[in-house]
Short mmCIF file of C-alpha atoms and ligand atoms in Angstrom, two decimals:
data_model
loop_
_atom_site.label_atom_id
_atom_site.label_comp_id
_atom_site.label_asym_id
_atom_site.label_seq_id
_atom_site.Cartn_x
_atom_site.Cartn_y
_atom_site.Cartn_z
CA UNK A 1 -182.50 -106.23 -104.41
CA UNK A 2 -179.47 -104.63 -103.13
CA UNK A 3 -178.31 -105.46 -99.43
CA UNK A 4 -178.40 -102.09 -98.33
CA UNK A 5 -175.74 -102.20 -95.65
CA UNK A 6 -175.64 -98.65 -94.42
CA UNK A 7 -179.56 -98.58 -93.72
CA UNK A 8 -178.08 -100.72 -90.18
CA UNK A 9 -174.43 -98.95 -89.99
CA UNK A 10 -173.94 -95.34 -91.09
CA UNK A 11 -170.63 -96.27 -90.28
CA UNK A 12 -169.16 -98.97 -92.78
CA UNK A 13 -167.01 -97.35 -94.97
CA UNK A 14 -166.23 -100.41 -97.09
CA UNK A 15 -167.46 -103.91 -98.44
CA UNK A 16 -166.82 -106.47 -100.68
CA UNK A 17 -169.66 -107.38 -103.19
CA UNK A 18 -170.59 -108.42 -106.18
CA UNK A 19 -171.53 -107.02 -109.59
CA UNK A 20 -174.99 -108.21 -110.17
CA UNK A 21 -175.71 -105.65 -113.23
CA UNK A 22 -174.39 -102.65 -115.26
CA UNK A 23 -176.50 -100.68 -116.93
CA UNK A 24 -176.84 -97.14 -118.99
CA UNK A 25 -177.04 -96.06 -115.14
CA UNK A 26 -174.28 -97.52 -114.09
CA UNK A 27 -173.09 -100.49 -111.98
CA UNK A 28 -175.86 -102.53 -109.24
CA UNK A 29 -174.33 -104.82 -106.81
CA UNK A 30 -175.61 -107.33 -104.71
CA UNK A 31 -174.51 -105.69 -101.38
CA UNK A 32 -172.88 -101.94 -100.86
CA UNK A 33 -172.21 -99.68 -98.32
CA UNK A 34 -173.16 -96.46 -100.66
CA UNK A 35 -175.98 -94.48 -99.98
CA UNK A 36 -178.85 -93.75 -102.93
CA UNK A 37 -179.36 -90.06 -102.93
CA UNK A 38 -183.06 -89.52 -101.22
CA UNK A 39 -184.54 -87.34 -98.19
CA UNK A 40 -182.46 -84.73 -99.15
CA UNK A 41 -179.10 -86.58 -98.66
CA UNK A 42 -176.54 -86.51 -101.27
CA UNK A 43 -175.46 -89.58 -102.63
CA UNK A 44 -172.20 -90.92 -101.85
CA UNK A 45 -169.08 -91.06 -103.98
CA UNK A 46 -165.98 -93.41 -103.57
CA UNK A 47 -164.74 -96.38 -105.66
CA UNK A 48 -165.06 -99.69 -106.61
CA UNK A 49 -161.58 -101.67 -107.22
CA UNK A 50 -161.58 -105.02 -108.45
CA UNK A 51 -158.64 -107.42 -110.07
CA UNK A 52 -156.87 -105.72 -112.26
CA UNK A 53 -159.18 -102.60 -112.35
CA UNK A 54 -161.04 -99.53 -110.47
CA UNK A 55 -164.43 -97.00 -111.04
CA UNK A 56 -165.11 -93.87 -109.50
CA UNK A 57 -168.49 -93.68 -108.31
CA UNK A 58 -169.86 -90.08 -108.61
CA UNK A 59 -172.86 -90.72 -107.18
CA UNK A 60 -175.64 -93.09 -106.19
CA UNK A 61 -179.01 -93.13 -106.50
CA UNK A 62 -181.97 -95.18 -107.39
CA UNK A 63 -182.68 -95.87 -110.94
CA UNK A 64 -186.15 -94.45 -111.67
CA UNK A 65 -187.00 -97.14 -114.34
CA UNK A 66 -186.03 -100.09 -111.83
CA UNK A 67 -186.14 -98.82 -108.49
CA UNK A 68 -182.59 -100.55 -108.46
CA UNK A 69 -179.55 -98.94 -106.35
CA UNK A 70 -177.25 -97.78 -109.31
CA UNK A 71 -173.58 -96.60 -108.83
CA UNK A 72 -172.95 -94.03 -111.28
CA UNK A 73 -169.42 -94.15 -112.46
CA UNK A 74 -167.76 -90.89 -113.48
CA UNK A 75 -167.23 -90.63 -117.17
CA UNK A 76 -163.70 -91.87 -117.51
CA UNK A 77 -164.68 -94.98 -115.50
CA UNK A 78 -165.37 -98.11 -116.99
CA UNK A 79 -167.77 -100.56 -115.47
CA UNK A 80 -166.42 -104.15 -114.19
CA UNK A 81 -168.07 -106.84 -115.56
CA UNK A 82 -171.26 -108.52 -114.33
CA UNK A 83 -170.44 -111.08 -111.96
CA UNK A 84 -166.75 -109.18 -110.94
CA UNK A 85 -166.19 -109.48 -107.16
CA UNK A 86 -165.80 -105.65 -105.94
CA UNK A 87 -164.62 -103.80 -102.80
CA UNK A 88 -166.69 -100.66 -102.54
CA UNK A 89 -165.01 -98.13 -100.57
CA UNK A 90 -167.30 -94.72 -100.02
CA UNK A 91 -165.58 -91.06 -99.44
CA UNK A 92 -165.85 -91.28 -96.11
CA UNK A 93 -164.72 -87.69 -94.97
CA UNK A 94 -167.16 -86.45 -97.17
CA UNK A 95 -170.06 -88.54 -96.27
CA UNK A 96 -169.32 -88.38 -92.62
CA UNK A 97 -169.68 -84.58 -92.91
CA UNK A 98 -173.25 -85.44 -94.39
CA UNK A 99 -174.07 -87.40 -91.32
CA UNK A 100 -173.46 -84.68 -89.02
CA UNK A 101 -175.08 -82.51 -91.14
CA UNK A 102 -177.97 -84.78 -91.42
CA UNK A 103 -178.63 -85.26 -87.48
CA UNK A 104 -177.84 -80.99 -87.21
CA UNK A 105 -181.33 -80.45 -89.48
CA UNK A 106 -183.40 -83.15 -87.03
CA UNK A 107 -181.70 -81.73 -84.29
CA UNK A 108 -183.46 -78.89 -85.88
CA UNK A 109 -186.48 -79.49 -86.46
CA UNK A 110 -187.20 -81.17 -83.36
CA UNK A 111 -186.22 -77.81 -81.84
CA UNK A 112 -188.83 -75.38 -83.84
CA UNK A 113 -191.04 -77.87 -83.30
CA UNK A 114 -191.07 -78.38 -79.55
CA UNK A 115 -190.25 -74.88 -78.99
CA UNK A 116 -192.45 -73.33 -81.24
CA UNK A 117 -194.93 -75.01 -82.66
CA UNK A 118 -193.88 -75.33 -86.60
CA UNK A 119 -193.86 -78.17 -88.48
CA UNK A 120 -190.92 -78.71 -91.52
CA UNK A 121 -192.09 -78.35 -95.13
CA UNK A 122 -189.04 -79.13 -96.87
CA UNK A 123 -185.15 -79.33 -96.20
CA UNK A 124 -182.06 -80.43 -98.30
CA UNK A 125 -178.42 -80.72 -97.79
CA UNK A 126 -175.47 -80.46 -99.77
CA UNK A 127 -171.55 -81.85 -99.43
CA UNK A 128 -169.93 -79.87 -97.13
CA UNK A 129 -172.00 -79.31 -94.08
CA UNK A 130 -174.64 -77.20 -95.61
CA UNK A 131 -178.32 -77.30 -95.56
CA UNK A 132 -181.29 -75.68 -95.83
CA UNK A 133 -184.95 -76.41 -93.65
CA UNK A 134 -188.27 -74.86 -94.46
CA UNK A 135 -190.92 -74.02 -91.91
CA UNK A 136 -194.85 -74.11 -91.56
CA UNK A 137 -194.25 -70.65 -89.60
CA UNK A 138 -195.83 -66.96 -90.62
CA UNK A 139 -192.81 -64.83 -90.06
CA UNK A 140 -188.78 -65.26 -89.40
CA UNK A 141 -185.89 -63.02 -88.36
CA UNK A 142 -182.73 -62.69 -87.91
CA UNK A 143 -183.09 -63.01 -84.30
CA UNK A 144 -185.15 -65.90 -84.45
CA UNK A 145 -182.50 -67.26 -86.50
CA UNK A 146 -179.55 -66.51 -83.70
CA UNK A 147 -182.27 -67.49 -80.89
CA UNK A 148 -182.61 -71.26 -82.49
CA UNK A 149 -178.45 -71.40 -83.21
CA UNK A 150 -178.37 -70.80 -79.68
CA UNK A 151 -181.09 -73.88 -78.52
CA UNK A 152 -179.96 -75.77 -81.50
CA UNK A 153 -175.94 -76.01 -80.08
CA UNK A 154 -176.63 -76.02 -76.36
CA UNK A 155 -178.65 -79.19 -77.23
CA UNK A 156 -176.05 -80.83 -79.68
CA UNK A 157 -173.66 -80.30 -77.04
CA UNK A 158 -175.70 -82.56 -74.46
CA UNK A 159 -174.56 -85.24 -76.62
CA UNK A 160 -177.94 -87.02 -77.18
CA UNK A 161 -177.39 -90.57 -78.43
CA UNK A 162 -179.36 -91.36 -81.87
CA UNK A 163 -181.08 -94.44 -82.24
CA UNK A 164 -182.01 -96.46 -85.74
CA UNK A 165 -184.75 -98.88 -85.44
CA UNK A 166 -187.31 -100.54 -87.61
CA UNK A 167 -191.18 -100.04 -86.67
CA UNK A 168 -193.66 -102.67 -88.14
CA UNK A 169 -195.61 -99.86 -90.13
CA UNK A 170 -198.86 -100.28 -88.23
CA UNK A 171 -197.02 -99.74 -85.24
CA UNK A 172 -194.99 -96.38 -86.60
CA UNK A 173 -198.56 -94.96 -87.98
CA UNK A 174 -199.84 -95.45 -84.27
CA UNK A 175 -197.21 -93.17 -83.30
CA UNK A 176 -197.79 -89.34 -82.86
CA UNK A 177 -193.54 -88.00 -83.29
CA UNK A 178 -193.77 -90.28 -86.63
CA UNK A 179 -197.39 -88.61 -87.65
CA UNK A 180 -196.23 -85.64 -87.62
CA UNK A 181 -193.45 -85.69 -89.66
CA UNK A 182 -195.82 -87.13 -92.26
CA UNK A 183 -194.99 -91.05 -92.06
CA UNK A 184 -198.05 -91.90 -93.78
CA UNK A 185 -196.78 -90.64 -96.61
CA UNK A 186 -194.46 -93.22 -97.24
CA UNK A 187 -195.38 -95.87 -99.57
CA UNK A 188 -197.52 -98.16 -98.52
CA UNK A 189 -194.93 -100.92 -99.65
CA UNK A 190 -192.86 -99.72 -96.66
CA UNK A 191 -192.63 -102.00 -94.09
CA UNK A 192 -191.45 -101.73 -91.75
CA UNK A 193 -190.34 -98.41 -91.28
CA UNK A 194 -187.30 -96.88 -90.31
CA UNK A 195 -186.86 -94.60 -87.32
CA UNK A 196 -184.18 -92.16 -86.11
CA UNK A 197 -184.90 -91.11 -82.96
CA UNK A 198 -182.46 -88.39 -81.24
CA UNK A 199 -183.22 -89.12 -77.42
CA UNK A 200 -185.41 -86.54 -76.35
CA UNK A 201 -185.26 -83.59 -79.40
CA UNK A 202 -187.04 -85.62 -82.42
CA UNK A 203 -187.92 -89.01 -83.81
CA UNK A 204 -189.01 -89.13 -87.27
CA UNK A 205 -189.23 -91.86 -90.14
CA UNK A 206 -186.10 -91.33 -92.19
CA UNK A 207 -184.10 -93.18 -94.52
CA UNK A 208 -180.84 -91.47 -94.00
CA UNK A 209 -177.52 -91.90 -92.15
CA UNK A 210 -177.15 -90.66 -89.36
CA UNK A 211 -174.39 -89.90 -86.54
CA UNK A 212 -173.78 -91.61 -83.17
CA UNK A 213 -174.96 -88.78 -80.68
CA UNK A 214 -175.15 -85.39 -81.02
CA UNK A 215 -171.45 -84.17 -80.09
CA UNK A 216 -169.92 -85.75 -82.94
CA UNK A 217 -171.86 -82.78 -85.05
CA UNK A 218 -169.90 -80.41 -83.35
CA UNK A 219 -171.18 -76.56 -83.46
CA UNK A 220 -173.46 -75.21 -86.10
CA UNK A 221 -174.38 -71.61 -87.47
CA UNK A 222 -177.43 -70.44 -88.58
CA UNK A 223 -176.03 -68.42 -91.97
CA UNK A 224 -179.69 -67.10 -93.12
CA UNK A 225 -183.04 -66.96 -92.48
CA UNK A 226 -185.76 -65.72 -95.20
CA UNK A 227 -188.89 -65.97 -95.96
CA UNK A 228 -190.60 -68.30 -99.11
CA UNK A 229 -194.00 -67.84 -99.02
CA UNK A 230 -196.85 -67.55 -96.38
CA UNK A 231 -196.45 -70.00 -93.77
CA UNK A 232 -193.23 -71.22 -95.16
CA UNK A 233 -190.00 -70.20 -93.88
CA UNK A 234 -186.11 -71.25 -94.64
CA UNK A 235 -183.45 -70.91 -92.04
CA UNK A 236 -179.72 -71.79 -93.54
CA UNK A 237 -177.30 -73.77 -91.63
CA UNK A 238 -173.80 -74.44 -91.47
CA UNK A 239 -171.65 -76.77 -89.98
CA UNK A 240 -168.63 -74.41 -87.96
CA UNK A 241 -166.11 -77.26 -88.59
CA UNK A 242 -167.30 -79.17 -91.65
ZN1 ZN B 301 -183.77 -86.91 -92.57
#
């Protein structure tokens, strides 16, 4: 198994490791501060340099053979050899812009929740500062849309801290914020399970990265809203200085 370093620091940028495997996939270390594309969160990119040689990593993900952490190298890459001692670096500009776009969509959804009842059906984000989030809600509008900006940056702007913790899983499915974002879905292999709670505007299991507090996300725009279906309704955000 992978040490997966940025699970306890969103913030490491850079390692040194060591190549336990390469594969069709790609390359598996034994340690890396890359994160595996999941919960809607891009993978990262970056680059692994070693003696004499460096690989771009494209992207990162978990192998769905193996369930191992794979970085996939882009196609003019070659892989170091098995055993090669590594520094990963990740694109950190890039995937910081994916942490602030992260904590924006809880931000989020704590806010229709709270404020309005609706639960989240779906959401996914892209490089950039771009995201989408669907809602359990029956109708949407432009002014809802502007209405929620409005909650949405007055509350980033309080600068609420964000917290990452680990709940023993009987604990977590105890707990009503982590019920209703659907924790018992998780595997049942899961355990414990991680928490990011924004202090006081949502706390959900989530395997993401995440930023400090909520200042460092800066301002966001809500660019659409639209509807997908009864009782299920997208809102498009943007980050105003990705
Ligand atoms: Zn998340």
């Amino acid at each position: 198994m992978t040490d997966d370093l940025c699970s306890r620091d969103a913030y490491l940028t850079t390692c040194d490791a060591t190549v336990t495997e390469v594969t069709d996939e790609g390359v598996v270390l034994d340690r890396t501060v890359f994160y595996a594309r999941g919960g809607g969160q891009p993978g990262d990119t970056g680059t692994l340099r070693w003696d004499g040689g460096e690989a771009h990593v494209a992207d990162t993900y978990r192998s769905r053979e193996s369930g191992k952490l794979v970085h996939g190298l882009s196609d003019d890459s070659a892989a170091p050899a098995p055993g090669t001692a590594v520094t990963a670096e990740i694109d950190w500009d890039r995937r910081h812009t994916i942490m602030r776009t992260h904590t924006a969509l809880h931000s989020l959804s704590g806010i229709v929740y709270t404020d309005y009842g609706a639960k989240v059906t779906g959401g996914n984000m892209e490089a950039g500062g771009l995201a989408r989030m669907d809602f359990e809600l029956d109708a949407i509008s432009q002014e809802f849309g502007r209405e929620v900006e409005d909650k949405l940056n007055i509350s980033l702007a309080e600068d609420h801290p964000v917290h990452v913790s680990f709940l023993p899983r009987a604990q977590a499915l105890a707990d009503r914020d982590l019920i209703r974002t659907k924790a018992n879905l998780i595997p049942e292999s899961v355990d414990p399970i991680r928490v990011i709670d924004i202090e006081g505007i949502d706390r959900q299991a989530d395997g993401g990265t995440h930023v400090r507090s909520t200042a460092e996300v800066g301002r966001v725009r809500v660019v659409k809203t639209e509807s997908k279906g009864k009782a299920n309704k997208r809102m498009r955000i943007e980050l105003v200085d990705p």
